[in-house]
Short mmCIF file of N, CA, C and O in Angstrom, two decimals:
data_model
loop_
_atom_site.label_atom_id
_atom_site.label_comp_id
_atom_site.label_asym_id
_atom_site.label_seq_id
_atom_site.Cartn_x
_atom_site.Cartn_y
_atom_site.Cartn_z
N UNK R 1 -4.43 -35.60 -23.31
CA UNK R 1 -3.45 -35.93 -22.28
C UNK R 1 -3.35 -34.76 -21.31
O UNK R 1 -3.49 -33.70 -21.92
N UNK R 2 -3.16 -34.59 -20.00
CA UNK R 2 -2.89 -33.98 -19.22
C UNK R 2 -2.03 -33.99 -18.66
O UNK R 2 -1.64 -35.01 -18.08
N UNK R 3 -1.45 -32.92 -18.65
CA UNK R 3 -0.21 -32.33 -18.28
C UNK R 3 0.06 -31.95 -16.73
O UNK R 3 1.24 -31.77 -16.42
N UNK R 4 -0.77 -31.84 -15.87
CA UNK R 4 -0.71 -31.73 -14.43
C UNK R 4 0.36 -32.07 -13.59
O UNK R 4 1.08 -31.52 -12.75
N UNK R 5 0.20 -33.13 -14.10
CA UNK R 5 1.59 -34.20 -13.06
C UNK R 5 2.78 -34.27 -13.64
O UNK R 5 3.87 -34.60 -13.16
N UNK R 6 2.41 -33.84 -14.95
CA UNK R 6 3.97 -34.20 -15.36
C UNK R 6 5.43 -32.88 -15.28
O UNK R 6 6.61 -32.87 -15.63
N UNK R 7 3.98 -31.43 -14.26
CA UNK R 7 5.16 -30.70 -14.57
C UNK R 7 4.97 -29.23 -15.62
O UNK R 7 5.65 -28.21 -15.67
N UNK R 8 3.75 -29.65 -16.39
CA UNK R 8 3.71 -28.83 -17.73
C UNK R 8 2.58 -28.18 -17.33
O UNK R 8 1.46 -28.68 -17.27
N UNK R 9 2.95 -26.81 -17.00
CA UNK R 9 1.72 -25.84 -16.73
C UNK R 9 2.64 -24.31 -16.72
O UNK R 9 3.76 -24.15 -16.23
N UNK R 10 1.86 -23.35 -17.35
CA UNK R 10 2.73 -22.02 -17.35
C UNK R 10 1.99 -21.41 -16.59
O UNK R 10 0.79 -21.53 -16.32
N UNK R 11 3.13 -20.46 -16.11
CA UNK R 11 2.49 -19.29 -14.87
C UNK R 11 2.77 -18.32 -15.21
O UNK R 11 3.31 -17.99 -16.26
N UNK R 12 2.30 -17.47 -14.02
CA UNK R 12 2.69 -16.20 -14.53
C UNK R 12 3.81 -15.41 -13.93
O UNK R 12 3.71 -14.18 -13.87
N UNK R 13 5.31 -16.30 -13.31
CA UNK R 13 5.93 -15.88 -12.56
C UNK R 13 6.68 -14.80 -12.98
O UNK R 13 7.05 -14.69 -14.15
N UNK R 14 6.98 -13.81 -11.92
CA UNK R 14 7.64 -12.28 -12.14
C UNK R 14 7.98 -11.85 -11.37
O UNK R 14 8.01 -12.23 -10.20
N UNK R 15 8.47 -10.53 -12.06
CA UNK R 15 8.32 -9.18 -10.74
C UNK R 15 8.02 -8.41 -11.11
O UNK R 15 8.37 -7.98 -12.21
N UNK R 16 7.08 -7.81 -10.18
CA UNK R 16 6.57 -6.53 -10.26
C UNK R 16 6.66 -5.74 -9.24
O UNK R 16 6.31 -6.01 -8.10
N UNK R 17 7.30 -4.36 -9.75
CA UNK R 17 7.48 -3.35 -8.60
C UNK R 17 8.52 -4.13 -7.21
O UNK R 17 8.57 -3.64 -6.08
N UNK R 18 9.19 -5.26 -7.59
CA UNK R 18 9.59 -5.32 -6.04
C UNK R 18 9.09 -6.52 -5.69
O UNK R 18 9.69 -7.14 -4.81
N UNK R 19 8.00 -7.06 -6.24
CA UNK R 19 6.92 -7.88 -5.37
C UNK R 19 7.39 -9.25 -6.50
O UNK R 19 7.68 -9.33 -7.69
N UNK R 20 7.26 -10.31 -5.22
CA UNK R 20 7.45 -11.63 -6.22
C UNK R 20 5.99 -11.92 -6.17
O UNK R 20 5.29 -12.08 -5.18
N UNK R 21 5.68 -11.95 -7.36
CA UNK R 21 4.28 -11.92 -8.25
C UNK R 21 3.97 -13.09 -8.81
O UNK R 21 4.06 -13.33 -10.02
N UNK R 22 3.36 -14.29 -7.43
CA UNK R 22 3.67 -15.41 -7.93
C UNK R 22 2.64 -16.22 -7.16
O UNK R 22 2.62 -15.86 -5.98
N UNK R 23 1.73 -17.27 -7.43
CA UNK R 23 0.54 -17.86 -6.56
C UNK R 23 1.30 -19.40 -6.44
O UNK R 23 1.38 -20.24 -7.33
N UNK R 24 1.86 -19.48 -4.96
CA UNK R 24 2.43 -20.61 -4.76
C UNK R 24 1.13 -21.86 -4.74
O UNK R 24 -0.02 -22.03 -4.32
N UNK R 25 2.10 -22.49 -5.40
CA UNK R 25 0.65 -24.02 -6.45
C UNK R 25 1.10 -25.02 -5.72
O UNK R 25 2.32 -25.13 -5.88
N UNK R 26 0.43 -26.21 -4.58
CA UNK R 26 0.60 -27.25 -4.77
C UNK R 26 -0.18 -28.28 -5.76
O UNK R 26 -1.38 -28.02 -5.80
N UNK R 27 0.16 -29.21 -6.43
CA UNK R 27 -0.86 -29.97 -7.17
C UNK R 27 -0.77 -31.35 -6.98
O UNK R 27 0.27 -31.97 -7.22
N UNK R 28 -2.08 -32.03 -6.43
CA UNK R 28 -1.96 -33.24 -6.40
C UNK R 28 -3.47 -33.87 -7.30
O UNK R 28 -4.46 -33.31 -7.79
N UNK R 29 -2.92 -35.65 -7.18
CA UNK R 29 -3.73 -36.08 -8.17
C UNK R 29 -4.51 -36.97 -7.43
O UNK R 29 -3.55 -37.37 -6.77
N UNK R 30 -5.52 -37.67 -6.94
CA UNK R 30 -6.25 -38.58 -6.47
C UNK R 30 -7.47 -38.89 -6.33
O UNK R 30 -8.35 -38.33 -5.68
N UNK R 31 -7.49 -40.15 -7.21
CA UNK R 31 -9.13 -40.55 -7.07
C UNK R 31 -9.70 -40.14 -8.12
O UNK R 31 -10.89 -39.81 -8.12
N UNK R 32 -8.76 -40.11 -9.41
CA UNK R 32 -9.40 -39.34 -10.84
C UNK R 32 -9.52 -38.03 -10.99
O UNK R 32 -9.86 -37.59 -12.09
N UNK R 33 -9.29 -37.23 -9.99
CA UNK R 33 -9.35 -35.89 -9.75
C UNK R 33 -7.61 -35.09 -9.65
O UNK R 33 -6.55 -35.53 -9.19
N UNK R 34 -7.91 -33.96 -10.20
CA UNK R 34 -6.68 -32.97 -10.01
C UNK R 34 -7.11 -32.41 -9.03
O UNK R 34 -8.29 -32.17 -8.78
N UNK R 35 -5.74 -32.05 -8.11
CA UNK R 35 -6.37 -30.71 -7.09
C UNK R 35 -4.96 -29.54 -6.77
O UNK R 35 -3.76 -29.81 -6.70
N UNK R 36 -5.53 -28.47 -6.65
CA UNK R 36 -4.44 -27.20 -6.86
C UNK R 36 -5.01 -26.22 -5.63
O UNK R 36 -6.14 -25.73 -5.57
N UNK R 37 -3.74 -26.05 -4.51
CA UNK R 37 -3.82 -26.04 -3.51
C UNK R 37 -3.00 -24.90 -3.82
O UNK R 37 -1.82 -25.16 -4.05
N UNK R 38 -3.56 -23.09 -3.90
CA UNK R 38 -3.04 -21.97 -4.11
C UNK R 38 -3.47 -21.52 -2.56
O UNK R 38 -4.48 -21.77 -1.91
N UNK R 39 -2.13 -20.68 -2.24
CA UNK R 39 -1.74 -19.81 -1.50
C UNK R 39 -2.41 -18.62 -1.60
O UNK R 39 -2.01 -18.07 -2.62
N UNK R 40 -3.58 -17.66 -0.79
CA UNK R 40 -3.85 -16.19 -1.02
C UNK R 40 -3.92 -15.89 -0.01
O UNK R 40 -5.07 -15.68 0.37
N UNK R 41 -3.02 -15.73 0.82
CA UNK R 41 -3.80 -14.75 1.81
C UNK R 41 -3.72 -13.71 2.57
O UNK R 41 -2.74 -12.97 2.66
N UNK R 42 -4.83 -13.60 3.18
CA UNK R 42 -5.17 -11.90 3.43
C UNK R 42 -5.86 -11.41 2.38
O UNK R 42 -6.19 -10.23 2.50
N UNK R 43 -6.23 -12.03 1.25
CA UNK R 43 -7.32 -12.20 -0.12
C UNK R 43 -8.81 -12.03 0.55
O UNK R 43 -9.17 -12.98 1.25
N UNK R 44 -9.66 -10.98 0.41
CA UNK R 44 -10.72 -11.15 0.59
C UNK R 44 -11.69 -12.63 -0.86
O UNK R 44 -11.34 -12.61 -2.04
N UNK R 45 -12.48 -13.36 -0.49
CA UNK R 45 -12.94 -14.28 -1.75
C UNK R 45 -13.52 -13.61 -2.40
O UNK R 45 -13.74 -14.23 -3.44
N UNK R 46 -14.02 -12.46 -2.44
CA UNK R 46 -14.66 -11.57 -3.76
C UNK R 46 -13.70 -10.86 -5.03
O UNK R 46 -14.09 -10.33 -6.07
N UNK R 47 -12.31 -11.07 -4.54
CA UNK R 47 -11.02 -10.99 -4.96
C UNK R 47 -10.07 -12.02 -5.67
O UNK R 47 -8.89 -11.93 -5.98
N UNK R 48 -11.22 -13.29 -5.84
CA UNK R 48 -10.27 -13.96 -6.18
C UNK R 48 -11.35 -14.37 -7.52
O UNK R 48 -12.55 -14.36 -7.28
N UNK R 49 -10.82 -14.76 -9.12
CA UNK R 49 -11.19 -14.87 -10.32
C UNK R 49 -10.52 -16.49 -10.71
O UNK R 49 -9.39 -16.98 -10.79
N UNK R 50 -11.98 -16.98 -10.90
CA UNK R 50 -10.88 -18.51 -11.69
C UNK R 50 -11.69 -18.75 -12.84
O UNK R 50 -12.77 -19.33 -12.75
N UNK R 51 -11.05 -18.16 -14.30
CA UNK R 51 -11.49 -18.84 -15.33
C UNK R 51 -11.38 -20.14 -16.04
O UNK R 51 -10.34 -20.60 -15.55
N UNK R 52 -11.83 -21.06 -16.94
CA UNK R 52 -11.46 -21.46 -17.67
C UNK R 52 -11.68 -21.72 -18.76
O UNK R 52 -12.90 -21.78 -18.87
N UNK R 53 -10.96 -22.04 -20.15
CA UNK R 53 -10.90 -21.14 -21.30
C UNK R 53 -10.36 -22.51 -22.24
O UNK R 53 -9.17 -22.77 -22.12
N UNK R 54 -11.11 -23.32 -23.09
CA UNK R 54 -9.92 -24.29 -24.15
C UNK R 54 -8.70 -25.19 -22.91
O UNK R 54 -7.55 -25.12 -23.36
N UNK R 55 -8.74 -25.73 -21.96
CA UNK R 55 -7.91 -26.24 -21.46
C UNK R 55 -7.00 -25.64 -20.50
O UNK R 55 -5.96 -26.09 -20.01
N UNK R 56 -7.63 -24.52 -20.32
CA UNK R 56 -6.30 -23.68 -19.62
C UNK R 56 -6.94 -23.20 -18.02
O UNK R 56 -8.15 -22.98 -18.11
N UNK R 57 -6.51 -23.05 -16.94
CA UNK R 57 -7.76 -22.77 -15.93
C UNK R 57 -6.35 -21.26 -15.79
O UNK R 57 -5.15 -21.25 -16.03
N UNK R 58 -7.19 -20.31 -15.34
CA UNK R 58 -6.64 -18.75 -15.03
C UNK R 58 -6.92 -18.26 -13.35
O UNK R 58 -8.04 -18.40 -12.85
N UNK R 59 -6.01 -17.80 -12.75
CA UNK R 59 -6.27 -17.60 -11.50
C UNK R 59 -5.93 -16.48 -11.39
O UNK R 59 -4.79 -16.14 -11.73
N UNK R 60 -7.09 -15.36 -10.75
CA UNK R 60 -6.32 -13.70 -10.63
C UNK R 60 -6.65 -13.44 -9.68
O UNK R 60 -7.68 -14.04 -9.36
N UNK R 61 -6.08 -12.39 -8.58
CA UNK R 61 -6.03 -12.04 -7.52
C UNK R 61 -5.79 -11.02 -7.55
O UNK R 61 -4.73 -10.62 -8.02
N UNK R 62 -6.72 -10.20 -7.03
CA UNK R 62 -6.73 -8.42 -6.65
C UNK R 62 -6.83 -8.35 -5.44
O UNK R 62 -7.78 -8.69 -4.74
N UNK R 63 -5.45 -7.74 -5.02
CA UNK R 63 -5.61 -7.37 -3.05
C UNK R 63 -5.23 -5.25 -3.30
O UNK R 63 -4.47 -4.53 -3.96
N UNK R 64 -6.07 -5.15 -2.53
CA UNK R 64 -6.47 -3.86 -2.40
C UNK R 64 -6.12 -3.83 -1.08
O UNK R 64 -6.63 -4.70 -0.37
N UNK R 65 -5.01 -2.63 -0.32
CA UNK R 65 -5.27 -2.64 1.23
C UNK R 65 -5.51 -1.08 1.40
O UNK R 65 -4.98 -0.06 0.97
N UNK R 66 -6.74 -1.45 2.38
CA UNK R 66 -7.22 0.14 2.44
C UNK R 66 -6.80 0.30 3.81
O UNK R 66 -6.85 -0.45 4.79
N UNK R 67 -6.19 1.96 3.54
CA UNK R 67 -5.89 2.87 4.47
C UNK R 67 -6.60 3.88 5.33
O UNK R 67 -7.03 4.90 4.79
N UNK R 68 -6.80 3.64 6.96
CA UNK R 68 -7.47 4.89 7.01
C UNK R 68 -7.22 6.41 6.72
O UNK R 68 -6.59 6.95 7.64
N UNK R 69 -7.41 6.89 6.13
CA UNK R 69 -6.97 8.57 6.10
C UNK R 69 -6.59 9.25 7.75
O UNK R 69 -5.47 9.73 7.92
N UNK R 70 -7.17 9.24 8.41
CA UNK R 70 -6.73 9.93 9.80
C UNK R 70 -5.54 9.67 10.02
O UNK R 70 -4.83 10.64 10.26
N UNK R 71 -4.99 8.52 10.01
CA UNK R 71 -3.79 7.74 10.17
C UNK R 71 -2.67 8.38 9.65
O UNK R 71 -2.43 8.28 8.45
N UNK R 72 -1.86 9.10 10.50
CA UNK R 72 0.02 9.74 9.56
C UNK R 72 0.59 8.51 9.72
O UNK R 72 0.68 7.82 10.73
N UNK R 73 0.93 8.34 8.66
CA UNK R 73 1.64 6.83 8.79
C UNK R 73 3.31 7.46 8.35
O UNK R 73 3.76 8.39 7.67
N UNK R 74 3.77 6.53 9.05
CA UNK R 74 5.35 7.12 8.53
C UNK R 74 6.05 6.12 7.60
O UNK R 74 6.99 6.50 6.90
N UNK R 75 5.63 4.94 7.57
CA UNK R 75 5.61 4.10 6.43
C UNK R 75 4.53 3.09 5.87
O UNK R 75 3.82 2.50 6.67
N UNK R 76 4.41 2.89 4.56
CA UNK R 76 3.26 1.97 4.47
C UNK R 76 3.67 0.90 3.82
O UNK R 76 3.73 1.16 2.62
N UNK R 77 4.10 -0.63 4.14
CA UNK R 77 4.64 -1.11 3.25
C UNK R 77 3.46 -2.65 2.50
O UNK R 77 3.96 -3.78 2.51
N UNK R 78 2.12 -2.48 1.99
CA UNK R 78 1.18 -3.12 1.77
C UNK R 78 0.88 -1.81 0.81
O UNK R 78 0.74 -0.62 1.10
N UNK R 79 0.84 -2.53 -0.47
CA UNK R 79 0.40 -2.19 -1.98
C UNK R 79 -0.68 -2.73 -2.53
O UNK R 79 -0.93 -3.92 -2.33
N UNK R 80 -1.40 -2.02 -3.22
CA UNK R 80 -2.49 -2.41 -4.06
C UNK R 80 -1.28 -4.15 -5.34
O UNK R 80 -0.07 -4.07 -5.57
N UNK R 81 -2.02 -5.10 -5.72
CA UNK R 81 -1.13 -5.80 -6.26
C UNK R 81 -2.34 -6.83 -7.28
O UNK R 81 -3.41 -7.34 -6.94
N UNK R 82 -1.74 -6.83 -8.35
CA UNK R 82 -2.80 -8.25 -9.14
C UNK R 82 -1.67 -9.18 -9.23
O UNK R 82 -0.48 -8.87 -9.20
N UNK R 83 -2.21 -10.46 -9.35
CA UNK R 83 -1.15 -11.70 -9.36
C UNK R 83 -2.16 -12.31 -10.47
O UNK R 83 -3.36 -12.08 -10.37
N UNK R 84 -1.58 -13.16 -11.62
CA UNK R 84 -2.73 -14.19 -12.13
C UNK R 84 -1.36 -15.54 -12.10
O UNK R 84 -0.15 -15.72 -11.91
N UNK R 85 -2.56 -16.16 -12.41
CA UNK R 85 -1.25 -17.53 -13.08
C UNK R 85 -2.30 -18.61 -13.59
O UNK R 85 -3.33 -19.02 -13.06
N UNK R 86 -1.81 -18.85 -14.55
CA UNK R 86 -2.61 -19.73 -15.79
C UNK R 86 -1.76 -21.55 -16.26
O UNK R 86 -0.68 -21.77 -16.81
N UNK R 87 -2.59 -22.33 -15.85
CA UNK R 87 -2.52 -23.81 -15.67
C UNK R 87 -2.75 -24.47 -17.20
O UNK R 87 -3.72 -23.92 -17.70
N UNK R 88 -2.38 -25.12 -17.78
CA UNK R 88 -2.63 -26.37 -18.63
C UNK R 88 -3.54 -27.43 -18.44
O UNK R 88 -2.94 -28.46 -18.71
N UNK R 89 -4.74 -27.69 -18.09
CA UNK R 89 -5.08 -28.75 -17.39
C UNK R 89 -5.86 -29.64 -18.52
O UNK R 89 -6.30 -30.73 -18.16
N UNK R 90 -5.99 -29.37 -19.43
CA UNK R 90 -5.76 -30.61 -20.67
C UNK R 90 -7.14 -30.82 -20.61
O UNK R 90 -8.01 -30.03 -20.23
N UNK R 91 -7.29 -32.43 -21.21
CA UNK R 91 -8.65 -32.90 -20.79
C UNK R 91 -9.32 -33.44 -19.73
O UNK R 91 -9.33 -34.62 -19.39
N UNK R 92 -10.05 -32.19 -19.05
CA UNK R 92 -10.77 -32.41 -17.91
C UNK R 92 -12.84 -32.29 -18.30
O UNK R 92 -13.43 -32.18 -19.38
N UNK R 93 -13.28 -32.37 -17.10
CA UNK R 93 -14.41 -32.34 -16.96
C UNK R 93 -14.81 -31.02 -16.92
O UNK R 93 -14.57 -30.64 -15.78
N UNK R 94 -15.34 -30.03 -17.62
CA UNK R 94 -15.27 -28.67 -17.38
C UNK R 94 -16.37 -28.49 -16.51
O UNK R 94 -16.37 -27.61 -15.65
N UNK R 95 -17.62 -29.54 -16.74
CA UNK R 95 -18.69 -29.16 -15.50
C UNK R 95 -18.39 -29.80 -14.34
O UNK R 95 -19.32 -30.10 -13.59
N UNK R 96 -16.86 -30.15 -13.92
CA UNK R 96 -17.34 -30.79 -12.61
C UNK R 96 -16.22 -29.66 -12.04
O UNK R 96 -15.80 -29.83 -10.90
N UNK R 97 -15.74 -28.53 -12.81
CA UNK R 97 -14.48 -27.27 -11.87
C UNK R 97 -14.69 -27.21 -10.80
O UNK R 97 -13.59 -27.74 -10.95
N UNK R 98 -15.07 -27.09 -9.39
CA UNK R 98 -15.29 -26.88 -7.91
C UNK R 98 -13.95 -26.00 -7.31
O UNK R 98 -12.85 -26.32 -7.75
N UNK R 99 -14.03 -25.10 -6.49
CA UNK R 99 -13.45 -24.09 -5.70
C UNK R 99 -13.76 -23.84 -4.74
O UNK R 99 -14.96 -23.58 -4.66
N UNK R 100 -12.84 -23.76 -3.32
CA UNK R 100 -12.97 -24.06 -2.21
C UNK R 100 -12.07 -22.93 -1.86
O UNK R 100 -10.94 -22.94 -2.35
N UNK R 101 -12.60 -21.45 -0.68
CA UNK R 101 -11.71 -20.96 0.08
C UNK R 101 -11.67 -20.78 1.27
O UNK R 101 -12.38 -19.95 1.84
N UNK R 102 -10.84 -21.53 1.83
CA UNK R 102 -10.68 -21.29 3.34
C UNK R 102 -9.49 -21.37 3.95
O UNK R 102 -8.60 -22.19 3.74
N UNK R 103 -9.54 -20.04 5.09
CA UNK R 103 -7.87 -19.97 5.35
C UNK R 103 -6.59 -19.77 4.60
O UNK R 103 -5.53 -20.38 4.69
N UNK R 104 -7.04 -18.49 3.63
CA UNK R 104 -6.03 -18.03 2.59
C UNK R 104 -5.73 -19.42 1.89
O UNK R 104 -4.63 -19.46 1.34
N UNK R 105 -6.25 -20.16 1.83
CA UNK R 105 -5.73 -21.36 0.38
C UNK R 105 -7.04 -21.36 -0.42
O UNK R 105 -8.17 -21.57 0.02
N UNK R 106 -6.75 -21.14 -1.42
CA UNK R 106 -7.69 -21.60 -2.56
C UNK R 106 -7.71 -23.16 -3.06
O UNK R 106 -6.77 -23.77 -3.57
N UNK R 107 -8.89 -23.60 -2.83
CA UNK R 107 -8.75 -25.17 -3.36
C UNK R 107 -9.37 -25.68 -4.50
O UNK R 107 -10.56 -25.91 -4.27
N UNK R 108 -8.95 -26.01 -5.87
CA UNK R 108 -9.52 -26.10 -6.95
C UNK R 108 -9.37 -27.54 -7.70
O UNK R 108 -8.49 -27.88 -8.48
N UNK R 109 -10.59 -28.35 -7.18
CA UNK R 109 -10.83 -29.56 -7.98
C UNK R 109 -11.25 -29.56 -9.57
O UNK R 109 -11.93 -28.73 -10.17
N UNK R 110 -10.58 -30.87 -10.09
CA UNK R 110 -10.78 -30.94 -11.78
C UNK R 110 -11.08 -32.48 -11.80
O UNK R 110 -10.43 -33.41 -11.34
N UNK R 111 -12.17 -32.46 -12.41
CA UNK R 111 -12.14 -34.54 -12.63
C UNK R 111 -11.78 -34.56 -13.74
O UNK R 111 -12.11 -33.72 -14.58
N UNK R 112 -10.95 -35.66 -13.97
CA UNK R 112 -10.38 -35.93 -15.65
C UNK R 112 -11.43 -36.59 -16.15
O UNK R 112 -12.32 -37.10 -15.46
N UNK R 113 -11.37 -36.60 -17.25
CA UNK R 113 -12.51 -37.35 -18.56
C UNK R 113 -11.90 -38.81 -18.33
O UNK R 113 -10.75 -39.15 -18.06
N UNK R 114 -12.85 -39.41 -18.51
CA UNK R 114 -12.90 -40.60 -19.34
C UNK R 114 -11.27 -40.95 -19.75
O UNK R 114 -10.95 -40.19 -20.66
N UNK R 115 -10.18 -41.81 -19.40
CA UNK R 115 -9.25 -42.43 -20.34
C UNK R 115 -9.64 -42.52 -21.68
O UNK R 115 -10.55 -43.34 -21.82
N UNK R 116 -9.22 -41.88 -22.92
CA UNK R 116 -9.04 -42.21 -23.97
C UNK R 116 -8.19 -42.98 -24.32
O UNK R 116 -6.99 -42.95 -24.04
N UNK R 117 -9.06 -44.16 -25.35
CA UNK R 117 -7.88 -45.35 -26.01
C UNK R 117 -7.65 -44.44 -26.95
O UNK R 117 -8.36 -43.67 -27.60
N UNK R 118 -5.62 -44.90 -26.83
CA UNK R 118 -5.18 -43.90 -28.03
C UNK R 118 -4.62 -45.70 -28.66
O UNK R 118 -4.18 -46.75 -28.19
N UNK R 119 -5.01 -45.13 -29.92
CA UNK R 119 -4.88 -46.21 -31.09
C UNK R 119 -3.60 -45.64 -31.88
O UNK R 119 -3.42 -44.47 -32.19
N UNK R 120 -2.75 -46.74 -32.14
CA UNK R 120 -1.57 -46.98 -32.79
C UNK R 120 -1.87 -47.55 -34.15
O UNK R 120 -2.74 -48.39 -34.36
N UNK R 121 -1.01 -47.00 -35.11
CA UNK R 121 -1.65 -46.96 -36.40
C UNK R 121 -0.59 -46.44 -37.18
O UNK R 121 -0.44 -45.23 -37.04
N UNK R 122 0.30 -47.07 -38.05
CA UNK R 122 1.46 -46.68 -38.95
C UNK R 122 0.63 -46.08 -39.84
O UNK R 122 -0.47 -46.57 -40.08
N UNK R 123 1.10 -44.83 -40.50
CA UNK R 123 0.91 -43.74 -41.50
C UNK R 123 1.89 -44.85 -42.32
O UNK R 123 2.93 -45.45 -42.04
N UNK R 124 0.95 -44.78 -43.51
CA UNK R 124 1.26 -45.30 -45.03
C UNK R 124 2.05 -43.88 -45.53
O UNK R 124 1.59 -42.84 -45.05
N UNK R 125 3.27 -43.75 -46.52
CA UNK R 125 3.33 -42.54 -47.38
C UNK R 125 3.08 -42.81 -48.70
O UNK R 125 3.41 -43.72 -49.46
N UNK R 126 2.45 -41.85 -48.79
CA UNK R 126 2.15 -41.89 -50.70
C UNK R 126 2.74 -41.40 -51.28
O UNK R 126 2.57 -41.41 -52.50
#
């Protein structure tokens, strides 16, 4: 069963240092497919990590902002920062994962498996 739509997915919401440490998720469902419409940007794409692991898809994000040295800056307010956040996505197709970045959104298709017939069946006790 998949949990997508119904709501059931853990993240990795926080704080850190100050920073709301958090990959804003839209998720929609259509056409047999999941799709998860993450927020990065100003993310270079060599910066962005999507595993997945037993049902779970992982999203990490390393933004690095480099400074020139010549530069006296009198304030700097852009931090080095990792964000992850980790999804439930149940039973999916693991070879059909696809990832799409353009325009600071990350776009990450999932095709669901096959409907499983779930069979109903009273347990006898002995």
């Amino acid at each position: 069963m998949n949990y997508l739509g119904n709501g059931f997915f853990r993240s990795g919401l926080g704080f850190n240092n100050g920073e709301f440490n958090y990959l804003r998720t839209d998720i929609y469902e259509q056409d047999n497919v999941y799709y998860l419409k993450i927020e990065v940007p100003g993310v270079e794409k060599e910066n962005i990590r999507i595993d997945y692991d037993s049902g779970y898809l992982t999203v990490s994000v390393k933004q690095e902002n480099i400074y020139e040295e010549s530069n006296e800056y009198i304030r700097k307010e852009r931090i080095m920062s990792e964000k992850e956040r980790t999804f439930y996505v149940g039973d999916i197709n693991e070879e059909s994962i696809k990832a799409n970045y353009q325009n600071g959104v990350l776009t990450v298709s999932l095709d669901k498996n096959e409907e499983k017939k779930e069979t109903k069946r009273q347990i006898i006790i002995e």
